[in-house]
Short mmCIF file of C-alpha atoms in Angstrom, two decimals:
data_model
loop_
_atom_site.label_atom_id
_atom_site.label_comp_id
_atom_site.label_asym_id
_atom_site.label_seq_id
_atom_site.Cartn_x
_atom_site.Cartn_y
_atom_site.Cartn_z
CA UNK L 9 126.15 105.44 111.62
CA UNK L 10 122.70 104.89 110.14
CA UNK L 11 120.56 107.78 111.41
CA UNK L 12 117.62 105.42 112.06
CA UNK L 13 119.48 104.10 115.11
CA UNK L 14 119.17 107.47 116.85
CA UNK L 15 115.36 107.28 117.12
CA UNK L 16 113.09 105.32 119.43
CA UNK L 17 109.76 106.71 118.18
CA UNK L 18 108.46 106.59 114.61
CA UNK L 19 105.40 108.55 113.47
CA UNK L 20 103.85 107.55 110.12
CA UNK L 21 101.80 110.10 108.16
CA UNK L 22 99.65 107.88 105.95
CA UNK L 23 100.34 104.68 107.88
CA UNK L 24 97.56 102.74 106.13
CA UNK L 25 99.36 102.71 102.79
CA UNK L 26 100.64 99.31 101.80
CA UNK L 27 104.27 100.42 101.64
CA UNK L 28 104.05 102.55 104.77
CA UNK L 29 102.48 99.76 106.79
CA UNK L 30 105.35 97.40 105.97
CA UNK L 31 107.82 99.93 107.41
CA UNK L 32 105.60 100.45 110.45
CA UNK L 33 105.59 96.69 111.05
CA UNK L 34 109.38 96.61 110.73
CA UNK L 35 109.93 99.24 113.42
CA UNK L 36 107.21 97.77 115.63
CA UNK L 37 108.86 94.34 115.38
CA UNK L 38 112.17 96.01 116.27
CA UNK L 39 110.74 97.15 119.62
CA UNK L 40 110.31 100.82 118.68
CA UNK L 41 107.32 102.99 119.55
CA UNK L 42 105.18 103.31 116.42
CA UNK L 43 102.15 105.53 115.91
CA UNK L 44 100.57 107.37 113.04
CA UNK L 45 97.71 108.92 111.11
CA UNK L 46 95.58 107.78 108.20
CA UNK L 47 92.49 109.22 106.56
CA UNK L 48 90.55 105.95 106.51
CA UNK L 49 90.15 103.02 108.89
CA UNK L 50 90.61 99.85 106.82
CA UNK L 51 91.29 96.17 107.40
CA UNK L 52 94.98 96.95 107.20
CA UNK L 53 94.93 99.75 109.78
CA UNK L 54 92.81 97.55 112.02
CA UNK L 55 95.43 94.82 111.80
CA UNK L 56 98.16 97.32 112.63
CA UNK L 57 96.24 98.44 115.71
CA UNK L 58 95.79 94.80 116.72
CA UNK L 59 99.58 94.52 116.55
CA UNK L 60 99.92 97.34 119.07
CA UNK L 61 100.35 100.38 116.81
CA UNK L 62 98.48 103.56 117.83
CA UNK L 63 96.61 105.11 114.87
CA UNK L 64 94.33 108.16 114.62
CA UNK L 65 91.99 109.02 111.75
CA UNK L 66 91.47 112.75 112.34
CA UNK L 67 93.89 115.49 111.35
CA UNK L 68 94.27 116.83 114.89
CA UNK L 69 97.45 117.88 116.69
CA UNK L 70 96.63 116.43 120.09
CA UNK L 71 98.64 115.55 123.17
CA UNK L 72 99.92 112.36 121.60
CA UNK L 73 101.72 114.49 119.04
CA UNK L 74 102.73 117.52 121.14
CA UNK L 75 104.32 115.22 123.73
CA UNK L 76 106.73 113.76 121.16
CA UNK L 77 110.36 114.92 121.39
CA UNK L 78 111.96 115.87 118.10
CA UNK L 79 115.37 114.48 119.07
CA UNK L 80 113.79 111.07 119.68
CA UNK L 81 111.16 110.97 116.89
CA UNK L 82 111.45 110.33 113.18
CA UNK L 83 108.45 111.31 111.06
CA UNK L 84 107.88 109.26 107.91
CA UNK L 85 105.43 110.42 105.25
CA UNK L 86 104.12 109.34 101.90
CA UNK L 87 104.26 111.89 99.05
CA UNK L 88 100.67 110.94 98.19
CA UNK L 89 99.62 113.22 101.09
CA UNK L 90 99.92 116.81 99.90
CA UNK L 91 98.41 118.82 102.77
CA UNK L 92 97.90 117.89 106.43
CA UNK L 93 97.90 119.83 109.68
CA UNK L 94 99.79 117.06 111.49
CA UNK L 95 102.56 117.14 108.89
CA UNK L 96 102.67 120.95 109.08
CA UNK L 97 103.19 120.70 112.86
CA UNK L 98 106.17 118.37 112.50
CA UNK L 99 107.77 120.56 109.82
CA UNK L 100 107.19 123.80 111.73
CA UNK L 101 108.71 122.29 114.89
CA UNK L 102 111.77 121.04 113.02
CA UNK L 103 111.26 117.31 113.47
CA UNK L 104 113.25 115.07 111.15
CA UNK L 105 110.77 114.32 108.35
CA UNK L 106 111.68 111.77 105.65
CA UNK L 107 109.89 110.19 102.72
CA UNK L 108 108.99 106.51 102.97
CA UNK L 109 111.36 105.61 100.14
CA UNK L 110 114.31 107.33 101.82
CA UNK L 111 113.72 105.37 105.03
CA UNK L 112 113.37 102.12 103.12
CA UNK L 113 116.67 102.89 101.41
CA UNK L 114 118.35 103.48 104.78
CA UNK L 115 117.01 100.19 106.16
CA UNK L 116 118.23 98.16 103.21
CA UNK L 117 121.58 99.86 102.51
CA UNK L 118 123.48 97.37 104.70
CA UNK L 119 121.83 94.36 103.05
CA UNK L 120 122.12 92.71 99.64
CA UNK L 121 119.03 94.48 98.34
CA UNK L 122 116.82 92.78 95.73
CA UNK L 123 114.58 95.52 94.29
CA UNK L 124 111.68 94.77 91.94
CA UNK L 125 110.44 97.66 89.78
CA UNK L 126 107.86 98.00 87.02
CA UNK L 127 104.55 99.67 86.29
CA UNK L 128 102.93 96.20 86.35
CA UNK L 129 103.95 92.93 87.98
CA UNK L 130 106.23 94.24 90.71
CA UNK L 131 104.01 93.20 93.63
CA UNK L 132 103.58 89.62 92.47
CA UNK L 133 107.24 89.32 91.52
CA UNK L 134 108.64 90.79 94.75
CA UNK L 135 106.25 88.70 96.86
CA UNK L 136 107.25 85.57 94.95
CA UNK L 137 110.97 86.36 95.37
CA UNK L 138 110.37 86.75 99.12
CA UNK L 139 108.44 83.47 99.24
CA UNK L 140 111.22 81.63 97.43
CA UNK L 141 113.80 83.16 99.79
CA UNK L 142 111.75 81.92 102.74
CA UNK L 143 111.40 78.40 101.32
CA UNK L 144 115.14 78.32 100.55
CA UNK L 145 115.76 79.49 104.15
CA UNK L 146 117.82 82.50 103.12
CA UNK L 147 118.41 85.18 105.79
CA UNK L 148 116.22 87.98 104.43
CA UNK L 149 113.62 90.59 105.26
CA UNK L 150 110.94 91.81 102.85
CA UNK L 151 108.92 94.98 102.35
CA UNK L 152 106.08 94.27 99.94
CA UNK L 153 103.33 96.18 98.17
CA UNK L 154 100.70 93.53 98.82
CA UNK L 155 99.61 91.05 101.46
CA UNK L 156 101.23 87.67 100.87
CA UNK L 157 98.76 84.82 101.27
CA UNK L 158 101.66 82.69 102.56
CA UNK L 159 102.92 85.22 105.13
CA UNK L 160 99.53 86.89 105.77
CA UNK L 161 101.51 90.14 105.84
CA UNK L 162 103.42 92.61 103.66
CA UNK L 163 106.47 92.32 105.95
CA UNK L 164 108.56 89.40 107.11
CA UNK L 165 111.85 89.20 108.99
CA UNK L 166 113.92 86.05 108.48
CA UNK L 167 117.39 87.60 108.82
CA UNK L 168 119.28 90.61 107.47
CA UNK L 169 121.72 89.41 104.76
CA UNK L 170 119.21 90.08 101.99
CA UNK L 171 116.29 92.46 101.66
CA UNK L 172 113.48 92.10 99.14
CA UNK L 173 111.70 95.35 98.33
CA UNK L 174 109.05 96.54 95.94
CA UNK L 175 110.63 99.51 94.16
CA UNK L 176 107.90 102.10 93.60
CA UNK L 177 108.22 104.41 90.59
CA UNK L 178 105.65 106.90 91.96
CA UNK L 179 107.35 110.24 92.72
CA UNK L 180 110.60 108.55 91.54
CA UNK L 181 110.77 106.91 94.96
CA UNK L 182 112.81 103.95 93.70
CA UNK L 183 115.80 106.21 93.08
CA UNK L 184 116.29 106.34 96.87
CA UNK L 185 117.20 102.64 96.93
CA UNK L 186 120.61 101.00 96.63
CA UNK L 187 119.80 97.77 94.78
CA UNK L 188 122.43 95.04 94.51
CA UNK L 189 120.01 92.96 92.43
CA UNK L 190 117.08 94.37 90.49
CA UNK L 191 114.19 93.46 88.20
CA UNK L 192 112.37 95.68 85.72
CA UNK L 193 109.10 94.04 84.71
CA UNK L 194 107.53 96.81 82.60
CA UNK L 195 107.83 100.50 81.76
CA UNK L 196 104.34 101.32 80.49
CA UNK L 197 102.91 104.79 80.85
CA UNK L 198 101.48 105.51 84.31
CA UNK L 199 101.67 108.26 86.93
CA UNK L 200 101.59 110.88 84.19
CA UNK L 201 100.75 113.44 86.89
CA UNK L 202 104.35 112.95 88.05
CA UNK L 203 106.27 112.11 84.86
CA UNK L 204 104.32 113.98 82.19
CA UNK L 205 104.91 111.49 79.37
CA UNK L 206 106.20 108.02 78.54
CA UNK L 207 109.70 109.30 77.72
CA UNK L 208 110.22 110.59 81.24
CA UNK L 209 108.87 107.33 82.71
CA UNK L 210 111.34 105.32 80.65
CA UNK L 211 114.15 107.64 81.69
CA UNK L 212 113.19 107.11 85.35
CA UNK L 213 113.51 103.35 84.92
CA UNK L 214 116.87 103.77 83.18
CA UNK L 215 118.07 105.81 86.17
CA UNK L 216 116.87 103.06 88.50
CA UNK L 217 118.61 100.36 86.44
CA UNK L 218 121.84 102.37 86.54
CA UNK L 219 121.92 101.94 90.34
CA UNK L 220 122.64 98.19 90.04
CA UNK L 221 126.41 97.59 90.28
CA UNK L 222 126.71 94.55 87.96
CA UNK L 223 125.08 93.77 84.62
CA UNK L 224 124.54 90.12 85.56
CA UNK L 225 122.47 91.15 88.60
CA UNK L 226 119.99 93.25 86.62
CA UNK L 227 117.08 91.28 85.10
CA UNK L 228 114.89 93.02 82.50
CA UNK L 229 111.89 91.63 80.64
CA UNK L 230 112.97 90.95 77.07
CA UNK L 231 112.07 93.77 74.72
CA UNK L 232 112.50 96.64 77.17
CA UNK L 233 115.24 99.18 76.48
CA UNK L 234 116.99 99.99 79.74
CA UNK L 235 120.16 101.67 78.52
CA UNK L 236 122.79 99.33 79.97
CA UNK L 237 123.90 95.70 80.08
CA UNK L 238 121.52 93.24 81.72
CA UNK L 239 120.11 89.73 81.66
CA UNK L 240 116.78 89.15 79.90
CA UNK L 241 113.80 86.99 80.80
CA UNK L 242 110.70 86.01 78.85
CA UNK L 243 107.90 83.49 78.31
CA UNK L 244 107.50 81.47 75.11
CA UNK L 245 110.57 82.98 73.47
CA UNK L 246 114.30 82.47 74.04
CA UNK L 247 116.05 84.80 76.49
CA UNK L 248 118.82 84.46 79.06
CA UNK L 249 116.15 82.95 81.32
CA UNK L 250 112.80 81.88 79.91
CA UNK L 251 109.84 79.58 80.42
CA UNK L 252 107.88 77.70 77.78
CA UNK L 253 105.76 74.60 77.18
CA UNK L 254 102.93 76.12 79.23
CA UNK L 255 99.90 73.87 79.69
CA UNK L 256 96.94 73.71 82.02
CA UNK L 257 95.56 70.67 83.78
CA UNK L 258 92.79 70.83 86.42
CA UNK L 259 93.40 74.51 87.32
CA UNK L 260 97.16 73.96 87.58
CA UNK L 261 99.66 75.51 85.18
CA UNK L 262 102.77 73.56 84.17
CA UNK L 263 105.84 75.10 82.55
CA UNK L 264 109.49 74.39 81.79
CA UNK L 265 112.24 76.78 82.92
CA UNK L 266 115.44 77.46 80.99
CA UNK L 267 118.69 78.95 82.30
CA UNK L 268 121.65 79.76 80.00
CA UNK L 269 122.99 76.24 80.64
CA UNK L 270 120.11 73.91 81.55
CA UNK L 271 116.39 73.15 81.31
CA UNK L 272 114.25 72.19 84.30
CA UNK L 273 110.94 70.63 83.34
CA UNK L 274 107.52 70.59 84.95
CA UNK L 275 107.27 73.46 87.37
CA UNK L 276 103.65 73.55 88.53
CA UNK L 277 101.51 76.08 90.37
CA UNK L 278 97.95 77.37 90.63
CA UNK L 279 98.51 81.05 89.81
CA UNK L 280 96.73 81.79 86.51
CA UNK L 281 97.92 83.89 83.62
CA UNK L 282 100.87 83.93 81.24
CA UNK L 283 102.01 87.21 82.82
CA UNK L 284 102.35 85.42 86.16
CA UNK L 285 104.52 82.70 84.62
CA UNK L 286 106.67 85.59 83.40
CA UNK L 287 106.90 86.89 86.98
CA UNK L 288 107.81 83.40 88.19
CA UNK L 289 110.52 83.15 85.55
CA UNK L 290 112.50 86.12 86.82
CA UNK L 291 111.98 85.14 90.46
CA UNK L 292 113.42 81.70 89.69
CA UNK L 293 116.31 83.33 87.82
CA UNK L 294 117.28 85.41 90.84
CA UNK L 295 117.02 82.56 93.32
CA UNK L 296 119.03 80.32 91.00
CA UNK L 297 121.75 82.99 90.99
CA UNK L 298 121.61 83.14 94.80
CA UNK L 299 122.37 79.41 94.91
CA UNK L 300 118.95 77.88 95.62
CA UNK L 301 118.56 74.35 94.26
CA UNK L 302 115.78 73.49 91.84
CA UNK L 303 114.15 70.82 94.03
CA UNK L 304 113.57 73.50 96.67
CA UNK L 305 112.35 76.00 94.08
CA UNK L 306 109.91 73.52 92.54
CA UNK L 307 108.33 72.86 95.94
CA UNK L 308 108.24 76.59 96.68
CA UNK L 309 106.54 77.45 93.38
CA UNK L 310 103.97 74.70 93.99
CA UNK L 311 102.98 76.04 97.42
CA UNK L 312 102.90 79.74 96.51
CA UNK L 313 99.39 80.98 97.34
CA UNK L 314 99.61 84.41 95.73
CA UNK L 315 98.77 87.87 97.02
CA UNK L 316 95.52 89.22 98.38
CA UNK L 317 93.60 91.06 95.67
CA UNK L 318 95.84 89.74 92.88
CA UNK L 319 93.46 87.45 91.01
CA UNK L 320 91.99 86.10 94.24
CA UNK L 321 89.62 83.39 92.99
CA UNK L 322 86.77 81.52 94.67
CA UNK L 323 84.83 78.69 93.00
CA UNK L 324 81.50 77.89 94.65
CA UNK L 325 79.43 74.70 94.72
CA UNK L 326 76.61 76.53 92.95
CA UNK L 327 78.94 76.93 89.94
CA UNK L 328 79.56 80.65 90.32
CA UNK L 329 83.11 82.03 90.31
CA UNK L 330 84.20 85.21 92.11
CA UNK L 331 87.51 86.92 91.28
CA UNK L 332 88.85 90.00 93.07
CA UNK L 333 91.83 91.95 91.70
CA UNK L 334 93.74 95.17 92.40
CA UNK L 335 94.22 96.08 88.72
CA UNK L 336 93.85 99.83 88.11
CA UNK L 337 95.55 100.36 84.71
CA UNK L 338 94.23 99.20 81.32
CA UNK L 339 97.19 96.86 80.79
CA UNK L 340 96.50 95.17 84.13
CA UNK L 341 92.76 94.89 83.50
CA UNK L 342 93.48 93.39 80.07
CA UNK L 343 95.72 90.76 81.69
CA UNK L 344 92.99 89.78 84.16
CA UNK L 345 90.24 89.74 81.53
CA UNK L 346 92.43 87.76 79.14
CA UNK L 347 93.04 85.09 81.78
CA UNK L 348 89.31 84.84 82.52
CA UNK L 349 88.37 84.60 78.84
CA UNK L 350 91.12 82.02 78.18
CA UNK L 351 90.09 79.66 80.96
CA UNK L 352 86.33 80.36 80.95
CA UNK L 353 85.49 81.37 77.36
CA UNK L 354 81.76 80.58 77.52
CA UNK L 355 80.86 81.99 80.94
CA UNK L 356 78.92 85.20 81.44
CA UNK L 357 81.22 87.83 83.01
CA UNK L 358 79.97 90.66 85.23
CA UNK L 359 82.61 93.30 86.06
CA UNK L 360 82.41 95.86 88.86
CA UNK L 361 85.25 98.36 88.38
CA UNK L 362 86.27 101.31 90.53
CA UNK L 363 88.56 103.76 88.68
CA UNK L 364 91.47 105.05 90.78
CA UNK L 365 92.39 108.75 90.39
CA UNK L 366 90.78 111.34 88.13
CA UNK L 367 94.11 111.91 86.36
CA UNK L 368 94.62 108.22 85.52
CA UNK L 369 90.99 107.94 84.33
CA UNK L 370 91.52 110.96 82.07
CA UNK L 371 94.93 109.88 80.77
CA UNK L 372 93.92 106.30 79.92
CA UNK L 373 90.20 106.66 79.20
CA UNK L 374 90.47 105.00 75.79
CA UNK L 375 92.39 102.05 77.23
CA UNK L 376 89.94 101.61 80.09
CA UNK L 377 86.96 101.73 77.71
CA UNK L 378 88.52 99.12 75.44
CA UNK L 379 89.38 96.71 78.26
CA UNK L 380 86.05 97.10 80.08
CA UNK L 381 84.16 96.49 76.84
CA UNK L 382 85.34 92.86 77.03
CA UNK L 383 82.87 92.21 79.88
CA UNK L 384 79.33 90.98 79.28
CA UNK L 385 77.97 93.47 81.80
CA UNK L 386 79.60 96.37 83.66
CA UNK L 387 78.93 98.20 86.90
CA UNK L 388 81.23 101.24 86.90
CA UNK L 389 81.73 102.72 90.36
CA UNK L 390 82.44 106.35 91.08
CA UNK L 391 86.09 107.36 90.69
CA UNK L 392 88.15 106.85 93.86
CA UNK L 393 89.92 110.21 94.27
CA UNK L 394 92.77 109.20 96.64
CA UNK L 395 95.02 112.29 96.74
CA UNK L 396 93.07 114.25 94.07
CA UNK L 397 90.09 116.62 94.10
CA UNK L 398 87.19 116.43 91.64
CA UNK L 399 87.20 120.23 91.28
CA UNK L 400 90.60 120.03 89.59
CA UNK L 401 89.31 117.56 86.96
CA UNK L 402 86.09 119.08 85.66
CA UNK L 403 84.08 116.65 83.56
CA UNK L 404 86.18 113.59 84.43
CA UNK L 405 83.54 111.30 85.93
CA UNK L 406 82.52 107.66 85.73
CA UNK L 407 79.54 108.66 83.56
CA UNK L 408 81.98 110.31 81.14
CA UNK L 409 84.04 107.12 81.01
CA UNK L 410 80.97 104.87 80.72
CA UNK L 411 79.92 106.67 77.51
CA UNK L 412 83.14 105.39 75.92
CA UNK L 413 82.50 101.73 76.84
CA UNK L 414 80.92 99.69 74.04
CA UNK L 415 78.45 97.48 75.91
CA UNK L 416 74.69 97.13 75.95
CA UNK L 417 74.55 96.32 79.65
CA UNK L 418 76.41 98.99 81.60
CA UNK L 419 75.68 101.43 84.42
CA UNK L 420 77.28 103.73 86.98
CA UNK L 421 76.93 103.08 90.69
CA UNK L 422 78.07 104.44 94.00
CA UNK L 423 80.09 102.07 96.17
CA UNK L 424 77.28 101.96 98.72
CA UNK L 425 74.77 100.79 96.10
CA UNK L 426 77.05 98.40 94.24
CA UNK L 427 76.45 95.29 96.35
CA UNK L 428 72.68 95.45 95.92
CA UNK L 429 73.09 95.96 92.16
CA UNK L 430 75.42 92.94 91.94
CA UNK L 431 72.86 90.75 93.71
CA UNK L 432 70.30 91.59 91.01
CA UNK L 433 72.53 90.49 88.12
CA UNK L 434 72.69 87.23 86.21
CA UNK L 435 76.32 86.08 85.87
CA UNK L 436 78.60 83.05 85.93
CA UNK L 437 81.73 84.97 86.91
CA UNK L 438 81.92 88.15 88.97
CA UNK L 439 85.08 90.26 88.80
CA UNK L 440 85.55 93.13 91.25
CA UNK L 441 88.53 95.21 90.26
CA UNK L 442 90.22 98.45 91.34
CA UNK L 443 92.74 99.94 93.76
CA UNK L 444 90.50 102.13 95.92
CA UNK L 445 88.09 100.95 98.62
CA UNK L 446 86.16 98.52 96.42
CA UNK L 447 87.75 95.81 98.59
CA UNK L 448 85.06 96.56 101.20
CA UNK L 449 82.67 94.60 98.96
CA UNK L 450 84.78 91.45 99.18
CA UNK L 451 83.48 89.89 102.42
CA UNK L 452 79.78 90.62 101.76
CA UNK L 453 80.06 89.20 98.23
CA UNK L 454 81.78 86.02 99.44
CA UNK L 455 79.12 85.45 102.10
CA UNK L 456 76.29 86.12 99.67
CA UNK L 457 77.48 83.89 96.80
CA UNK L 458 78.10 81.05 99.27
CA UNK L 459 74.38 81.13 100.11
CA UNK L 460 72.93 81.65 96.62
#
């Protein structure tokens, strides 16, 4: 019997994380008692509380915790949290304490699990797979790493035959899954605090790929070495599944899709970027293999609205454009900047970037400097520490990174000062980018540009 069935109460340590919140929503929708802790009150935690989930933001072992019975309570934690009094209490009192990835694996083990992995592209791809499953009316549930603009959530239940999950490489979490189908979008260096070097990252992805039972159900972006048989996908070059003939017309992108046996012309959607057509290609490949017809898939692609903070674009009557994106790695920032420069080559671009983690800033400083130098003007926010402490990374600051950026117009700012600085700038396009709490600028910026 699945051990999850023995519990009626689920306590989440770090409930505001995007992956954790999807699990919390799953158990809450299942009629279980759900409560938890997070360091920061955000839009996401506020939405969880509106859904009836009890959340605290102080590390205090109060009556709500001491009244929990260990035989009836499962504690779920994220490995991003290293030290917490609440977590110590649960461990010392011998509660069952499991990592998020282990619980996700237990939930999905009795489903046909479609797992999407990769250092870049996994959120868009997994969300698109879930959207296509919904439009094809397949019985599925999804656990996503972003908020779908179609679902307005990172979780959806539409049945239990299939599960669509974002397979997170951090802390090797994805090795807890049992994928029946899988995608590997990229294996670039990241999370070097966990893996140490690119060789260990690539080995982690090979171990993940080895979990898939059949070669024909593993889809890998062409050019990646994954150490076993698989199907390939690509854009603008032949592969088992590929898209080509990309063209843009009035902010819509058209492309043709090729399977091993046929070509389907004129898919159309509004999601910019060649990398996103690549994500669409593998999503279409999976749904084609699950039996979805192309008429349904064409309609589904056309009405896909994207993911919050993944190239979220607003065009205003005053001519200004505002783009908000979650990118926090040089490769991701390059993809966003490339799309902007391709579609708006003559517009003046102001970038406000918040680095995420001292270790990532240190490890990829050269890449960040190169990508950020493609802006016309840069406001570099203080580094968002997340699970790290500045004292362990002496000298790694935004000022240190700014010195490496080759731009005449550049400055460092605190988050609290950033909005006022933005309002003083002359720009055609504003890009806010980063994975920390820079998203708190989004609503004020939207309201301000609307009135300018």
